[in-house]
Short mmCIF file of C-alpha atoms in Angstrom, two decimals:
data_model
loop_
_atom_site.label_atom_id
_atom_site.label_comp_id
_atom_site.label_asym_id
_atom_site.label_seq_id
_atom_site.Cartn_x
_atom_site.Cartn_y
_atom_site.Cartn_z
CA UNK N 1 -178.04 -12.84 105.38
CA UNK N 2 -176.47 -11.29 108.24
CA UNK N 3 -177.16 -13.16 111.84
CA UNK N 4 -179.01 -11.78 114.45
CA UNK N 5 -177.36 -11.42 117.84
CA UNK N 6 -179.78 -12.37 120.62
CA UNK N 7 -177.67 -12.64 123.57
CA UNK N 8 -178.74 -9.70 126.08
CA UNK N 9 -175.36 -9.12 127.78
CA UNK N 10 -173.87 -8.25 124.40
CA UNK N 11 -176.16 -5.47 123.17
CA UNK N 12 -174.74 -2.01 124.19
CA UNK N 13 -176.27 1.60 123.50
CA UNK N 14 -174.37 3.80 121.22
CA UNK N 15 -173.88 6.06 124.00
CA UNK N 16 -172.65 3.80 126.47
CA UNK N 17 -170.16 2.33 123.81
CA UNK N 18 -169.16 5.87 123.25
CA UNK N 19 -168.46 6.71 127.14
CA UNK N 20 -166.75 3.33 127.38
CA UNK N 21 -164.10 4.28 124.34
CA UNK N 22 -163.81 7.81 125.69
CA UNK N 23 -162.71 6.48 129.22
CA UNK N 24 -160.29 3.45 128.00
CA UNK N 25 -158.67 6.72 125.45
CA UNK N 26 -158.49 8.63 128.89
CA UNK N 27 -160.53 11.78 127.46
CA UNK N 28 -163.48 11.15 129.83
CA UNK N 29 -163.61 10.26 133.61
CA UNK N 30 -165.89 7.72 134.66
CA UNK N 31 -168.17 8.88 137.58
CA UNK N 32 -167.31 7.35 141.01
CA UNK N 33 -170.05 6.22 143.33
CA UNK N 34 -169.51 6.40 147.01
CA UNK N 35 -172.63 4.56 148.58
CA UNK N 36 -171.81 5.13 152.45
CA UNK N 37 -171.62 8.97 151.42
CA UNK N 38 -174.93 8.81 149.32
CA UNK N 39 -176.55 7.26 152.22
CA UNK N 40 -175.46 9.56 154.76
CA UNK N 41 -176.61 12.33 152.56
CA UNK N 42 -180.08 10.76 151.83
CA UNK N 43 -180.54 10.78 155.76
CA UNK N 44 -181.20 14.59 155.45
CA UNK N 45 -184.15 13.90 153.06
CA UNK N 46 -185.73 11.36 155.59
CA UNK N 47 -186.93 13.79 158.18
CA UNK N 48 -189.00 16.61 157.25
CA UNK N 49 -188.55 20.31 158.71
CA UNK N 50 -191.71 19.99 160.93
CA UNK N 51 -190.78 16.74 162.21
CA UNK N 52 -187.50 18.28 163.59
CA UNK N 53 -189.66 20.63 165.90
CA UNK N 54 -192.03 19.97 168.43
CA UNK N 55 -194.77 20.86 166.16
CA UNK N 56 -194.27 17.66 164.37
CA UNK N 57 -195.23 15.61 167.04
CA UNK N 58 -198.43 17.86 167.72
CA UNK N 59 -199.28 17.36 164.10
CA UNK N 60 -199.05 13.75 163.81
CA UNK N 61 -200.93 13.20 167.39
CA UNK N 62 -203.69 15.51 165.91
CA UNK N 63 -203.78 13.51 162.47
CA UNK N 64 -203.73 10.13 164.20
CA UNK N 65 -206.16 11.09 166.88
CA UNK N 66 -209.66 9.18 166.83
CA UNK N 67 -212.48 11.16 165.59
CA UNK N 68 -214.93 9.33 168.02
CA UNK N 69 -214.55 8.46 171.61
CA UNK N 70 -213.40 4.80 171.95
CA UNK N 71 -214.75 3.36 175.22
CA UNK N 72 -212.77 1.18 177.48
CA UNK N 73 -213.30 -2.40 177.22
CA UNK N 74 -215.26 -4.06 180.21
CA UNK N 75 -213.87 -6.54 182.18
CA UNK N 76 -216.70 -9.52 182.46
CA UNK N 77 -215.52 -12.03 185.11
CA UNK N 78 -216.17 -15.60 183.87
CA UNK N 79 -215.41 -18.20 186.37
CA UNK N 80 -214.00 -21.24 185.46
CA UNK N 81 -216.34 -24.39 185.98
CA UNK N 82 -214.72 -27.61 186.58
CA UNK N 83 -217.58 -29.76 186.98
CA UNK N 84 -217.23 -31.01 183.41
CA UNK N 85 -220.75 -31.42 183.36
CA UNK N 86 -222.13 -31.66 179.54
CA UNK N 87 -225.16 -29.67 180.12
CA UNK N 88 -223.23 -26.71 181.32
CA UNK N 89 -221.80 -26.74 177.86
CA UNK N 90 -225.10 -27.00 176.11
CA UNK N 91 -226.77 -24.20 178.17
CA UNK N 92 -223.59 -21.75 177.26
CA UNK N 93 -223.91 -22.72 173.57
CA UNK N 94 -227.62 -21.97 173.85
CA UNK N 95 -226.80 -18.60 175.11
CA UNK N 96 -224.60 -18.04 172.05
CA UNK N 97 -227.27 -19.05 169.53
CA UNK N 98 -230.54 -19.99 170.76
CA UNK N 99 -232.26 -22.56 169.01
CA UNK N 100 -235.01 -21.61 166.50
CA UNK N 101 -233.05 -18.51 165.17
CA UNK N 102 -233.25 -17.85 161.48
CA UNK N 103 -230.67 -19.56 159.72
CA UNK N 104 -231.42 -23.09 161.25
CA UNK N 105 -231.29 -25.88 158.63
CA UNK N 106 -233.69 -28.88 159.33
CA UNK N 107 -234.50 -31.87 157.43
CA UNK N 108 -238.06 -30.22 156.14
CA UNK N 109 -236.16 -27.32 155.04
CA UNK N 110 -233.96 -29.26 152.92
CA UNK N 111 -236.54 -31.78 151.63
CA UNK N 112 -238.76 -28.31 150.54
CA UNK N 113 -235.42 -27.08 148.91
CA UNK N 114 -235.11 -30.52 146.86
CA UNK N 115 -238.72 -30.29 145.87
CA UNK N 116 -238.38 -26.63 144.90
CA UNK N 117 -235.30 -27.54 142.70
CA UNK N 118 -236.36 -30.40 140.91
CA UNK N 119 -237.07 -29.65 137.22
CA UNK N 120 -240.73 -29.75 136.27
CA UNK N 121 -241.95 -29.52 139.82
#
């Protein structure tokens, strides 16, 4: 029975083996890669023709312009109160979320949920 070679670095396609043998024999020249020249050549394709003219900037501005008017933010003066009075903080919190708004969880609401969630009730 023959053994199977499981090492991936020893696996080579037939074409790669043929190219290697012909290059070693001097029949075929191996391709050379000039990375910096390829990079410089790729720069030509990084900018489209329209972007090289003023029309590109106009097209970009038109494409990215907002479809609706955006109002400027209003400056709201909020003077800092250094009285350190806790009642001031409570009144400010009440302005943000007044008491009794929907969504408040009270003890009665929790007890009602427990009673409704009990099996057999």
